[in-house]
PDB file of C-alpha atoms in Angstrom:
ATOM      1  CA  GLY A   6      -0.102   0.503   0.022  1.00  0.00           C
ATOM      2  CA  GLN A   7       2.799   2.195   0.655  1.00  0.00           C
ATOM      3  CA  GLU A   8       5.244   1.578  -1.692  1.00  0.00           C
ATOM      4  CA  ILE A   9       2.089   2.255  -4.450  1.00  0.00           C
ATOM      5  CA  GLU A  10       0.876   5.523  -2.769  1.00  0.00           C
ATOM      6  CA  ARG A  11       4.676   6.939  -3.095  1.00  0.00           C
ATOM      7  CA  GLN A  12       4.425   6.097  -6.592  1.00  0.00           C
ATOM      8  CA  ARG A  13       1.421   8.052  -7.619  1.00  0.00           C
ATOM      9  CA  CYS A  14       2.378  11.006  -5.161  1.00  0.00           C
ATOM     10  CA  PRO A  15       6.410  11.514  -5.564  1.00  0.00           C
ATOM     11  CA  GLN A  16       6.094  15.025  -4.000  1.00  0.00           C
ATOM     12  CA  TYR A  17       6.396  12.730  -0.414  1.00  0.00           C
ATOM     13  CA  LEU A  18       9.480  11.493  -1.532  1.00  0.00           C
ATOM     14  CA  LYS A  19      10.696  14.907  -2.023  1.00  0.00           C
ATOM     15  CA  SER A  20      12.258  16.708   1.394  1.00  0.00           C
ATOM     16  CA  SER A  21      11.861  20.347   1.017  1.00  0.00           C
ATOM     17  CA  LYS A  22      12.337  23.033   3.916  1.00  0.00           C
ATOM     18  CA  LYS A  23       9.543  26.037   2.969  1.00  0.00           C
ATOM     19  CA  THR A  24      10.737  29.185   4.347  1.00  0.00           C
ATOM     20  CA  ALA A  25       8.899  32.047   6.337  1.00  0.00           C
ATOM     21  CA  PRO A  26       7.980  34.756   4.551  1.00  0.00           C
ATOM     22  CA  GLU A  27      10.143  38.132   4.361  1.00  0.00           C
ATOM     23  CA  ARG A  28       9.312  40.581   7.484  1.00  0.00           C
ATOM     24  CA  THR A  29       7.835  43.395   6.555  1.00  0.00           C
ATOM     25  CA  ASN A  30       5.488  44.959   9.234  1.00  0.00           C
ATOM     26  CA  PRO A  31       7.412  46.035  12.361  1.00  0.00           C
ATOM     27  CA  MET A  32       4.184  44.999  15.081  1.00  0.00           C
ATOM     28  CA  GLY A  33       4.359  41.662  14.218  1.00  0.00           C
ATOM     29  CA  ASN A  34       6.115  38.173  12.745  1.00  0.00           C
ATOM     30  CA  SER A  35       4.251  38.038   9.851  1.00  0.00           C
ATOM     31  CA  ALA A  36       4.290  39.870   6.531  1.00  0.00           C
ATOM     32  CA  TYR A  37       0.454  40.396   6.708  1.00  0.00           C
ATOM     33  CA  VAL A  38      -1.116  43.597   7.337  1.00  0.00           C
ATOM     34  CA  PRO A  39      -4.312  44.556   8.347  1.00  0.00           C
ATOM     35  CA  PRO A  40      -5.883  47.045   6.503  1.00  0.00           C
ATOM     36  CA  VAL A  41      -6.682  49.961   7.846  1.00  0.00           C
ATOM     37  CA  LYS A  42     -10.613  50.861   9.113  1.00  0.00           C
ATOM     38  CA  GLU A  43     -11.578  54.614  10.294  1.00  0.00           C
ATOM     39  CA  SER A  44     -13.662  53.946  13.168  1.00  0.00           C
ATOM     40  CA  ILE A  45     -16.845  55.467  13.632  1.00  0.00           C
ATOM     41  CA  ILE A  46     -17.160  55.051  17.609  1.00  0.00           C
ATOM     42  CA  TYR A  47     -13.772  56.348  18.553  1.00  0.00           C
ATOM     43  CA  PRO A  48     -13.516  59.740  17.596  1.00  0.00           C
ATOM     44  CA  THR A  49     -16.675  60.251  19.838  1.00  0.00           C
ATOM     45  CA  PHE A  50     -15.022  58.413  22.644  1.00  0.00           C
ATOM     46  CA  GLU A  51     -11.840  60.146  22.086  1.00  0.00           C
ATOM     47  CA  ALA A  52     -13.574  63.483  21.860  1.00  0.00           C
ATOM     48  CA  GLU A  53     -15.012  62.831  25.358  1.00  0.00           C
ATOM     49  CA  GLN A  54     -11.910  62.199  27.379  1.00  0.00           C
ATOM     50  CA  GLY A  55     -10.543  64.847  29.580  1.00  0.00           C
ATOM     51  CA  SER A  56      -7.508  66.010  30.082  1.00  0.00           C
ATOM     52  CA  LEU A  57      -4.770  63.260  31.696  1.00  0.00           C
ATOM     53  CA  ALA A  58      -2.242  66.008  32.690  1.00  0.00           C
ATOM     54  CA  GLY A  59      -0.583  65.180  35.354  1.00  0.00           C
ATOM     55  CA  LYS A  60      -1.735  61.204  35.754  1.00  0.00           C
ATOM     56  CA  ALA A  61       0.717  58.302  35.312  1.00  0.00           C
ATOM     57  CA  TYR A  62      -0.921  54.592  33.493  1.00  0.00           C
ATOM     58  CA  ALA A  63       1.134  51.383  32.531  1.00  0.00           C
ATOM     59  CA  VAL A  64      -0.821  49.516  29.841  1.00  0.00           C
ATOM     60  CA  THR A  65      -0.296  45.583  29.682  1.00  0.00           C
ATOM     61  CA  GLY A  66       0.105  44.050  26.317  1.00  0.00           C
ATOM     62  CA  CYS A  67       0.898  46.598  23.840  1.00  0.00           C
ATOM     63  CA  THR A  68       2.436  45.859  20.904  1.00  0.00           C
ATOM     64  CA  THR A  69      -0.764  46.003  18.954  1.00  0.00           C
ATOM     65  CA  GLY A  70      -4.727  46.203  19.392  1.00  0.00           C
ATOM     66  CA  THR A  71      -6.582  47.752  21.905  1.00  0.00           C
ATOM     67  CA  GLY A  72      -3.633  48.083  24.122  1.00  0.00           C
ATOM     68  CA  LEU A  73      -1.562  50.508  21.700  1.00  0.00           C
ATOM     69  CA  VAL A  74      -4.464  52.206  21.236  1.00  0.00           C
ATOM     70  CA  VAL A  75      -5.009  53.438  24.624  1.00  0.00           C
ATOM     71  CA  ALA A  76      -1.398  53.618  24.804  1.00  0.00           C
ATOM     72  CA  LYS A  77      -1.791  56.537  22.435  1.00  0.00           C
ATOM     73  CA  LEU A  78      -4.478  57.899  24.105  1.00  0.00           C
ATOM     74  CA  PHE A  79      -2.807  58.166  26.666  1.00  0.00           C
ATOM     75  CA  ALA A  80      -0.071  60.294  25.215  1.00  0.00           C
ATOM     76  CA  LYS A  81      -2.813  62.039  23.481  1.00  0.00           C
ATOM     77  CA  LYS A  82      -3.817  63.282  26.141  1.00  0.00           C
ATOM     78  CA  GLY A  83      -0.965  65.160  28.332  1.00  0.00           C
ATOM     79  CA  ALA A  84      -0.653  61.796  30.703  1.00  0.00           C
ATOM     80  CA  ALA A  85       2.707  62.597  32.838  1.00  0.00           C
ATOM     81  CA  ARG A  86       3.851  59.126  31.976  1.00  0.00           C
ATOM     82  CA  VAL A  87       3.437  55.852  29.553  1.00  0.00           C
ATOM     83  CA  PHE A  88       4.464  52.875  31.155  1.00  0.00           C
ATOM     84  CA  LEU A  89       4.763  50.230  28.082  1.00  0.00           C
ATOM     85  CA  LEU A  90       4.614  46.970  29.757  1.00  0.00           C
ATOM     86  CA  ASN A  91       5.824  44.805  27.176  1.00  0.00           C
ATOM     87  CA  ARG A  92       8.264  41.394  26.513  1.00  0.00           C
ATOM     88  CA  PRO A  93      11.785  43.201  24.678  1.00  0.00           C
ATOM     89  CA  SER A  94      10.601  42.724  20.548  1.00  0.00           C
ATOM     90  CA  PRO A  95      10.784  44.828  17.699  1.00  0.00           C
ATOM     91  CA  ARG A  96       7.166  44.822  18.212  1.00  0.00           C
ATOM     92  CA  ALA A  97       7.992  46.537  21.788  1.00  0.00           C
ATOM     93  CA  GLU A  98       9.911  48.843  20.039  1.00  0.00           C
ATOM     94  CA  ALA A  99       7.661  49.796  17.200  1.00  0.00           C
ATOM     95  CA  ALA A 100       4.720  50.985  20.057  1.00  0.00           C
ATOM     96  CA  LEU A 101       7.368  52.688  21.898  1.00  0.00           C
ATOM     97  CA  ALA A 102       8.390  54.969  18.557  1.00  0.00           C
ATOM     98  CA  ALA A 103       4.568  54.903  17.500  1.00  0.00           C
ATOM     99  CA  VAL A 104       3.036  56.166  21.271  1.00  0.00           C
ATOM    100  CA  GLN A 105       6.607  58.734  21.149  1.00  0.00           C
ATOM    101  CA  ALA A 106       5.396  60.207  18.165  1.00  0.00           C
ATOM    102  CA  VAL A 107       1.598  60.782  19.707  1.00  0.00           C
ATOM    103  CA  ALA A 108       3.528  62.050  22.517  1.00  0.00           C
ATOM    104  CA  ALA A 109       5.757  64.606  20.280  1.00  0.00           C
ATOM    105  CA  GLU A 110       2.421  65.693  18.095  1.00  0.00           C
ATOM    106  CA  GLU A 111       1.147  67.535  21.433  1.00  0.00           C
TER     107      GLU A 111
END
C-alpha cells in the first residue's frame, strides 16, 4: 500500500524545507498587514475623554490592538507618563516609537 502511494504522489518523497515569508510588518512576525479601517465610534470616545495631565498610566499588552490604542490615547491626552509593559521585541520597539510620535504631536 505505501509503495503504491509513493509512486502516485512523488512530492511525498521530496524533503522540501519551507521558508518563512519575509517580515515586512514591524509590528509583528508575519508579512500580513491588516487593512486600515476608519472607526465610527472612536473619534467621539476620544473627544469625550478629559485631560490626563499629571497622571501616570501602565499599559500591558500594548504592542498591537486595544493596548496600543489606549497607550496612544493616554499620550495624546497629556499623561505625565505612560509605561508600556511588554517583553523586549521589535513589536515593542515599534509600539514605543508610535506612542512617542503621538506624544510629540501634542
